[in-house]
């Protein structure tokens, strides 16, 4: 435990100072790794952003390392924080913002200095961080409890002595479901703000990554559990199987032909007129009007992001 605490202290000091001189052993190794990483990202991002973001990256890492230090201090002193204390620190220590912000800076989208401080950007980022922390705690509470680390499941049980482990898990799952819905709503609905859609979608992708890591188990800590999926993503070609289903349009055309053939002439003309009228009144391709009725949303929703089955499962429960 003392060795872990020492390494954490060294890592914190080196990250806050950003000066590797006079550091030795663990401190020098940790500083070199973080320093080189930040410089590499800043150099690559300069070509995309046209400006130096080194200071921004250092501030992000300072926040994460401070959160790790606080959690190590709690563990070292056997201190159980309040739920509010834990959430405030845990949202930062999960480092979901590091993942999303690094990806955003490396994207082709050129960001102004104001975007990371945009109110809606901060809200989307906070929701992503909170969801990532809740996903982690649901799958790692047993492991972290044995290691003397704080976990939301344990803290809820402490605050509610009559609550069982399953009660605490159910409580977290309910909160997680609500926050996921809130995040998806803020990402998919266009409020005509200045926050680029690509920024919001990268946060959504970050949540999906954490969902993969903690989907029913703690795959993040397993050295082999995701190996097959990683190999498939990088090395195996995507195979596409031909669908055996008959297109709905073809089936509808056959049905129309059959029905029209059995109709009297005057009824066929009336039916044809009604069909033309429906066609004229039908929303154009990409329109929000018809497809969004099933989701309970209103205008200005980009439907292209609703193709993912995971999001369909969560959005369809958000009916008005």
PDB file of N, CA and C in Angstrom, residues 189-248:
ATOM      1  N   UNK A 189     -30.836  15.759 -30.189  1.00  0.00           N
ATOM      2  CA  UNK A 189     -31.693  16.904 -30.459  1.00  0.00           C
ATOM      3  C   UNK A 189     -30.833  18.124 -30.746  1.00  0.00           C
ATOM      4  N   UNK A 190     -31.125  18.802 -31.845  1.00  0.00           N
ATOM      5  CA  UNK A 190     -30.385  19.993 -32.264  1.00  0.00           C
ATOM      6  C   UNK A 190     -31.037  21.223 -31.656  1.00  0.00           C
ATOM      7  N   UNK A 191     -30.339  21.872 -30.755  1.00  0.00           N
ATOM      8  CA  UNK A 191     -30.872  23.072 -30.125  1.00  0.00           C
ATOM      9  C   UNK A 191     -30.415  24.352 -30.836  1.00  0.00           C
ATOM     10  N   UNK A 192     -29.914  24.201 -32.047  1.00  0.00           N
ATOM     11  CA  UNK A 192     -29.404  25.348 -32.794  1.00  0.00           C
ATOM     12  C   UNK A 192     -28.291  26.061 -32.035  1.00  0.00           C
ATOM     13  N   UNK A 193     -27.530  25.307 -31.263  1.00  0.00           N
ATOM     14  CA  UNK A 193     -26.413  25.915 -30.562  1.00  0.00           C
ATOM     15  C   UNK A 193     -25.159  25.828 -31.429  1.00  0.00           C
ATOM     16  N   UNK A 194     -24.081  26.363 -30.891  1.00  0.00           N
ATOM     17  CA  UNK A 194     -22.835  26.397 -31.654  1.00  0.00           C
ATOM     18  C   UNK A 194     -21.972  25.170 -31.413  1.00  0.00           C
ATOM     19  N   UNK A 195     -22.488  24.208 -30.663  1.00  0.00           N
ATOM     20  CA  UNK A 195     -21.711  23.001 -30.389  1.00  0.00           C
ATOM     21  C   UNK A 195     -21.762  22.079 -31.599  1.00  0.00           C
ATOM     22  N   UNK A 196     -20.616  21.797 -32.220  1.00  0.00           N
ATOM     23  CA  UNK A 196     -20.613  20.945 -33.421  1.00  0.00           C
ATOM     24  C   UNK A 196     -21.151  19.554 -33.122  1.00  0.00           C
ATOM     25  N   UNK A 197     -21.882  19.015 -34.066  1.00  0.00           N
ATOM     26  CA  UNK A 197     -22.472  17.690 -33.900  1.00  0.00           C
ATOM     27  C   UNK A 197     -21.391  16.630 -33.716  1.00  0.00           C
ATOM     28  N   UNK A 198     -20.258  16.785 -34.383  1.00  0.00           N
ATOM     29  CA  UNK A 198     -19.198  15.789 -34.286  1.00  0.00           C
ATOM     30  C   UNK A 198     -18.665  15.675 -32.862  1.00  0.00           C
ATOM     31  N   UNK A 199     -18.614  16.796 -32.139  1.00  0.00           N
ATOM     32  CA  UNK A 199     -18.183  16.755 -30.741  1.00  0.00           C
ATOM     33  C   UNK A 199     -19.128  15.887 -29.919  1.00  0.00           C
ATOM     34  N   UNK A 200     -20.427  16.091 -30.138  1.00  0.00           N
ATOM     35  CA  UNK A 200     -21.418  15.326 -29.381  1.00  0.00           C
ATOM     36  C   UNK A 200     -21.357  13.845 -29.729  1.00  0.00           C
ATOM     37  N   UNK A 201     -21.128  13.539 -31.004  1.00  0.00           N
ATOM     38  CA  UNK A 201     -21.096  12.145 -31.417  1.00  0.00           C
ATOM     39  C   UNK A 201     -19.863  11.420 -30.883  1.00  0.00           C
ATOM     40  N   UNK A 202     -18.754  12.142 -30.707  1.00  0.00           N
ATOM     41  CA  UNK A 202     -17.560  11.524 -30.121  1.00  0.00           C
ATOM     42  C   UNK A 202     -17.825  11.164 -28.662  1.00  0.00           C
ATOM     43  N   UNK A 203     -18.537  12.008 -27.949  1.00  0.00           N
ATOM     44  CA  UNK A 203     -18.910  11.660 -26.573  1.00  0.00           C
ATOM     45  C   UNK A 203     -19.818  10.430 -26.558  1.00  0.00           C
ATOM     46  N   UNK A 204     -20.708  10.363 -27.526  1.00  0.00           N
ATOM     47  CA  UNK A 204     -21.583   9.199 -27.624  1.00  0.00           C
ATOM     48  C   UNK A 204     -20.767   7.936 -27.890  1.00  0.00           C
ATOM     49  N   UNK A 205     -19.768   8.044 -28.752  1.00  0.00           N
ATOM     50  CA  UNK A 205     -18.887   6.911 -29.021  1.00  0.00           C
ATOM     51  C   UNK A 205     -18.091   6.500 -27.795  1.00  0.00           C
ATOM     52  N   UNK A 206     -17.693   7.475 -26.982  1.00  0.00           N
ATOM     53  CA  UNK A 206     -16.979   7.176 -25.738  1.00  0.00           C
ATOM     54  C   UNK A 206     -17.858   6.369 -24.792  1.00  0.00           C
ATOM     55  N   UNK A 207     -19.115   6.765 -24.678  1.00  0.00           N
ATOM     56  CA  UNK A 207     -20.043   6.007 -23.829  1.00  0.00           C
ATOM     57  C   UNK A 207     -20.211   4.588 -24.347  1.00  0.00           C
ATOM     58  N   UNK A 208     -20.305   4.422 -25.655  1.00  0.00           N
ATOM     59  CA  UNK A 208     -20.451   3.085 -26.237  1.00  0.00           C
ATOM     60  C   UNK A 208     -19.229   2.221 -25.923  1.00  0.00           C
ATOM     61  N   UNK A 209     -18.040   2.830 -25.913  1.00  0.00           N
ATOM     62  CA  UNK A 209     -16.824   2.081 -25.584  1.00  0.00           C
ATOM     63  C   UNK A 209     -16.866   1.592 -24.142  1.00  0.00           C
ATOM     64  N   UNK A 210     -17.264   2.465 -23.213  1.00  0.00           N
ATOM     65  CA  UNK A 210     -17.375   2.048 -21.813  1.00  0.00           C
ATOM     66  C   UNK A 210     -18.482   1.015 -21.645  1.00  0.00           C
ATOM     67  N   UNK A 211     -19.546   1.155 -22.414  1.00  0.00           N
ATOM     68  CA  UNK A 211     -20.620   0.163 -22.375  1.00  0.00           C
ATOM     69  C   UNK A 211     -20.094  -1.205 -22.790  1.00  0.00           C
ATOM     70  N   UNK A 212     -19.204  -1.241 -23.782  1.00  0.00           N
ATOM     71  CA  UNK A 212     -18.618  -2.501 -24.223  1.00  0.00           C
ATOM     72  C   UNK A 212     -17.728  -3.095 -23.130  1.00  0.00           C
ATOM     73  N   UNK A 213     -16.937  -2.241 -22.471  1.00  0.00           N
ATOM     74  CA  UNK A 213     -16.040  -2.718 -21.424  1.00  0.00           C
ATOM     75  C   UNK A 213     -16.799  -3.319 -20.243  1.00  0.00           C
ATOM     76  N   UNK A 214     -17.924  -2.710 -19.889  1.00  0.00           N
ATOM     77  CA  UNK A 214     -18.629  -3.097 -18.667  1.00  0.00           C
ATOM     78  C   UNK A 214     -20.030  -3.619 -18.953  1.00  0.00           C
ATOM     79  N   UNK A 215     -20.209  -4.310 -20.066  1.00  0.00           N
ATOM     80  CA  UNK A 215     -21.513  -4.850 -20.436  1.00  0.00           C
ATOM     81  C   UNK A 215     -21.717  -6.216 -19.779  1.00  0.00           C
ATOM     82  N   UNK A 216     -22.186  -6.215 -18.541  1.00  0.00           N
ATOM     83  CA  UNK A 216     -22.473  -7.454 -17.832  1.00  0.00           C
ATOM     84  C   UNK A 216     -21.300  -8.025 -17.070  1.00  0.00           C
ATOM     85  N   UNK A 217     -20.095  -7.494 -17.308  1.00  0.00           N
ATOM     86  CA  UNK A 217     -18.914  -7.966 -16.600  1.00  0.00           C
ATOM     87  C   UNK A 217     -17.846  -6.896 -16.695  1.00  0.00           C
ATOM     88  N   UNK A 218     -16.789  -7.035 -15.898  1.00  0.00           N
ATOM     89  CA  UNK A 218     -15.700  -6.064 -15.925  1.00  0.00           C
ATOM     90  C   UNK A 218     -14.650  -6.514 -16.925  1.00  0.00           C
ATOM     91  N   UNK A 219     -14.937  -6.322 -18.202  1.00  0.00           N
ATOM     92  CA  UNK A 219     -14.007  -6.744 -19.247  1.00  0.00           C
ATOM     93  C   UNK A 219     -12.782  -5.849 -19.312  1.00  0.00           C
ATOM     94  N   UNK A 220     -12.873  -4.651 -18.737  1.00  0.00           N
ATOM     95  CA  UNK A 220     -11.751  -3.714 -18.791  1.00  0.00           C
ATOM     96  C   UNK A 220     -10.528  -4.272 -18.066  1.00  0.00           C
ATOM     97  N   UNK A 221     -10.737  -4.981 -16.960  1.00  0.00           N
ATOM     98  CA  UNK A 221      -9.625  -5.533 -16.186  1.00  0.00           C
ATOM     99  C   UNK A 221      -9.182  -6.901 -16.678  1.00  0.00           C
ATOM    100  N   UNK A 222      -9.882  -7.462 -17.651  1.00  0.00           N
ATOM    101  CA  UNK A 222      -9.523  -8.784 -18.164  1.00  0.00           C
ATOM    102  C   UNK A 222      -8.533  -8.650 -19.318  1.00  0.00           C
ATOM    103  N   UNK A 223      -7.411  -9.404 -19.283  1.00  0.00           N
ATOM    104  CA  UNK A 223      -6.429  -9.318 -20.376  1.00  0.00           C
ATOM    105  C   UNK A 223      -6.857 -10.061 -21.633  1.00  0.00           C
ATOM    106  N   UNK A 224      -7.897 -10.888 -21.538  1.00  0.00           N
ATOM    107  CA  UNK A 224      -8.259 -11.735 -22.685  1.00  0.00           C
ATOM    108  C   UNK A 224      -9.709 -11.598 -23.134  1.00  0.00           C
ATOM    109  N   UNK A 225     -10.575 -11.042 -22.297  1.00  0.00           N
ATOM    110  CA  UNK A 225     -12.008 -11.097 -22.578  1.00  0.00           C
ATOM    111  C   UNK A 225     -12.395 -10.371 -23.866  1.00  0.00           C
ATOM    112  N   UNK A 226     -11.728  -9.262 -24.155  1.00  0.00           N
ATOM    113  CA  UNK A 226     -12.048  -8.491 -25.353  1.00  0.00           C
ATOM    114  C   UNK A 226     -11.065  -8.741 -26.488  1.00  0.00           C
ATOM    115  N   UNK A 227     -10.146  -9.686 -26.292  1.00  0.00           N
ATOM    116  CA  UNK A 227      -9.114  -9.921 -27.300  1.00  0.00           C
ATOM    117  C   UNK A 227      -9.720 -10.346 -28.629  1.00  0.00           C
ATOM    118  N   UNK A 228     -10.731 -11.218 -28.578  1.00  0.00           N
ATOM    119  CA  UNK A 228     -11.355 -11.691 -29.808  1.00  0.00           C
ATOM    120  C   UNK A 228     -12.006 -10.533 -30.563  1.00  0.00           C
ATOM    121  N   UNK A 229     -12.718  -9.658 -29.836  1.00  0.00           N
ATOM    122  CA  UNK A 229     -13.372  -8.526 -30.484  1.00  0.00           C
ATOM    123  C   UNK A 229     -12.353  -7.550 -31.056  1.00  0.00           C
ATOM    124  N   UNK A 230     -11.238  -7.354 -30.347  1.00  0.00           N
ATOM    125  CA  UNK A 230     -10.196  -6.444 -30.833  1.00  0.00           C
ATOM    126  C   UNK A 230      -9.570  -6.992 -32.109  1.00  0.00           C
ATOM    127  N   UNK A 231      -9.286  -8.285 -32.137  1.00  0.00           N
ATOM    128  CA  UNK A 231      -8.720  -8.895 -33.344  1.00  0.00           C
ATOM    129  C   UNK A 231      -9.690  -8.795 -34.521  1.00  0.00           C
ATOM    130  N   UNK A 232     -10.978  -8.977 -34.240  1.00  0.00           N
ATOM    131  CA  UNK A 232     -11.972  -8.862 -35.309  1.00  0.00           C
ATOM    132  C   UNK A 232     -11.994  -7.445 -35.879  1.00  0.00           C
ATOM    133  N   UNK A 233     -11.866  -6.467 -34.991  1.00  0.00           N
ATOM    134  CA  UNK A 233     -11.938  -5.075 -35.434  1.00  0.00           C
ATOM    135  C   UNK A 233     -10.739  -4.679 -36.289  1.00  0.00           C
ATOM    136  N   UNK A 234      -9.548  -5.222 -35.967  1.00  0.00           N
ATOM    137  CA  UNK A 234      -8.331  -4.770 -36.642  1.00  0.00           C
ATOM    138  C   UNK A 234      -7.883  -5.681 -37.783  1.00  0.00           C
ATOM    139  N   UNK A 235      -8.119  -6.982 -37.651  1.00  0.00           N
ATOM    140  CA  UNK A 235      -7.471  -7.913 -38.569  1.00  0.00           C
ATOM    141  C   UNK A 235      -8.428  -8.709 -39.454  1.00  0.00           C
ATOM    142  N   UNK A 236      -9.690  -8.824 -39.080  1.00  0.00           N
ATOM    143  CA  UNK A 236     -10.605  -9.655 -39.852  1.00  0.00           C
ATOM    144  C   UNK A 236     -11.484  -8.801 -40.755  1.00  0.00           C
ATOM    145  N   UNK A 237     -11.658  -9.273 -41.984  1.00  0.00           N
ATOM    146  CA  UNK A 237     -12.510  -8.562 -42.929  1.00  0.00           C
ATOM    147  C   UNK A 237     -13.970  -8.664 -42.504  1.00  0.00           C
ATOM    148  N   UNK A 238     -14.704  -7.622 -42.787  1.00  0.00           N
ATOM    149  CA  UNK A 238     -16.128  -7.607 -42.473  1.00  0.00           C
ATOM    150  C   UNK A 238     -16.877  -8.403 -43.528  1.00  0.00           C
ATOM    151  N   UNK A 239     -17.582  -9.449 -43.097  1.00  0.00           N
ATOM    152  CA  UNK A 239     -18.328 -10.293 -44.039  1.00  0.00           C
ATOM    153  C   UNK A 239     -19.781  -9.865 -44.052  1.00  0.00           C
ATOM    154  N   UNK A 240     -20.301  -9.713 -45.247  1.00  0.00           N
ATOM    155  CA  UNK A 240     -21.691  -9.297 -45.419  1.00  0.00           C
ATOM    156  C   UNK A 240     -22.488 -10.443 -46.023  1.00  0.00           C
ATOM    157  N   UNK A 241     -23.558 -10.837 -45.370  1.00  0.00           N
ATOM    158  CA  UNK A 241     -24.416 -11.905 -45.863  1.00  0.00           C
ATOM    159  C   UNK A 241     -25.610 -11.314 -46.606  1.00  0.00           C
ATOM    160  N   UNK A 242     -25.909 -11.915 -47.732  1.00  0.00           N
ATOM    161  CA  UNK A 242     -27.053 -11.450 -48.518  1.00  0.00           C
ATOM    162  C   UNK A 242     -28.350 -11.752 -47.772  1.00  0.00           C
ATOM    163  N   UNK A 243     -29.217 -10.780 -47.710  1.00  0.00           N
ATOM    164  CA  UNK A 243     -30.484 -10.956 -47.014  1.00  0.00           C
ATOM    165  C   UNK A 243     -31.436 -11.819 -47.840  1.00  0.00           C
ATOM    166  N   UNK A 244     -32.131 -12.735 -47.166  1.00  0.00           N
ATOM    167  CA  UNK A 244     -33.118 -13.587 -47.826  1.00  0.00           C
ATOM    168  C   UNK A 244     -34.528 -13.005 -47.741  1.00  0.00           C
ATOM    169  N   UNK A 245     -34.642 -11.844 -47.112  1.00  0.00           N
ATOM    170  CA  UNK A 245     -35.953 -11.233 -46.948  1.00  0.00           C
ATOM    171  C   UNK A 245     -36.357 -10.500 -48.222  1.00  0.00           C
ATOM    172  N   UNK A 246     -37.605 -10.578 -48.553  1.00  0.00           N
ATOM    173  CA  UNK A 246     -38.134  -9.856 -49.711  1.00  0.00           C
ATOM    174  C   UNK A 246     -38.366  -8.407 -49.322  1.00  0.00           C
ATOM    175  N   UNK A 247     -37.873  -7.457 -50.103  1.00  0.00           N
ATOM    176  CA  UNK A 247     -38.093  -6.045 -49.772  1.00  0.00           C
ATOM    177  C   UNK A 247     -39.569  -5.743 -49.593  1.00  0.00           C
ATOM    178  N   UNK A 248     -39.861  -4.901 -48.603  1.00  0.00           N
ATOM    179  CA  UNK A 248     -41.250  -4.581 -48.304  1.00  0.00           C
ATOM    180  C   UNK A 248     -41.937  -3.888 -49.473  1.00  0.00           C
TER     181      UNK A 248
END
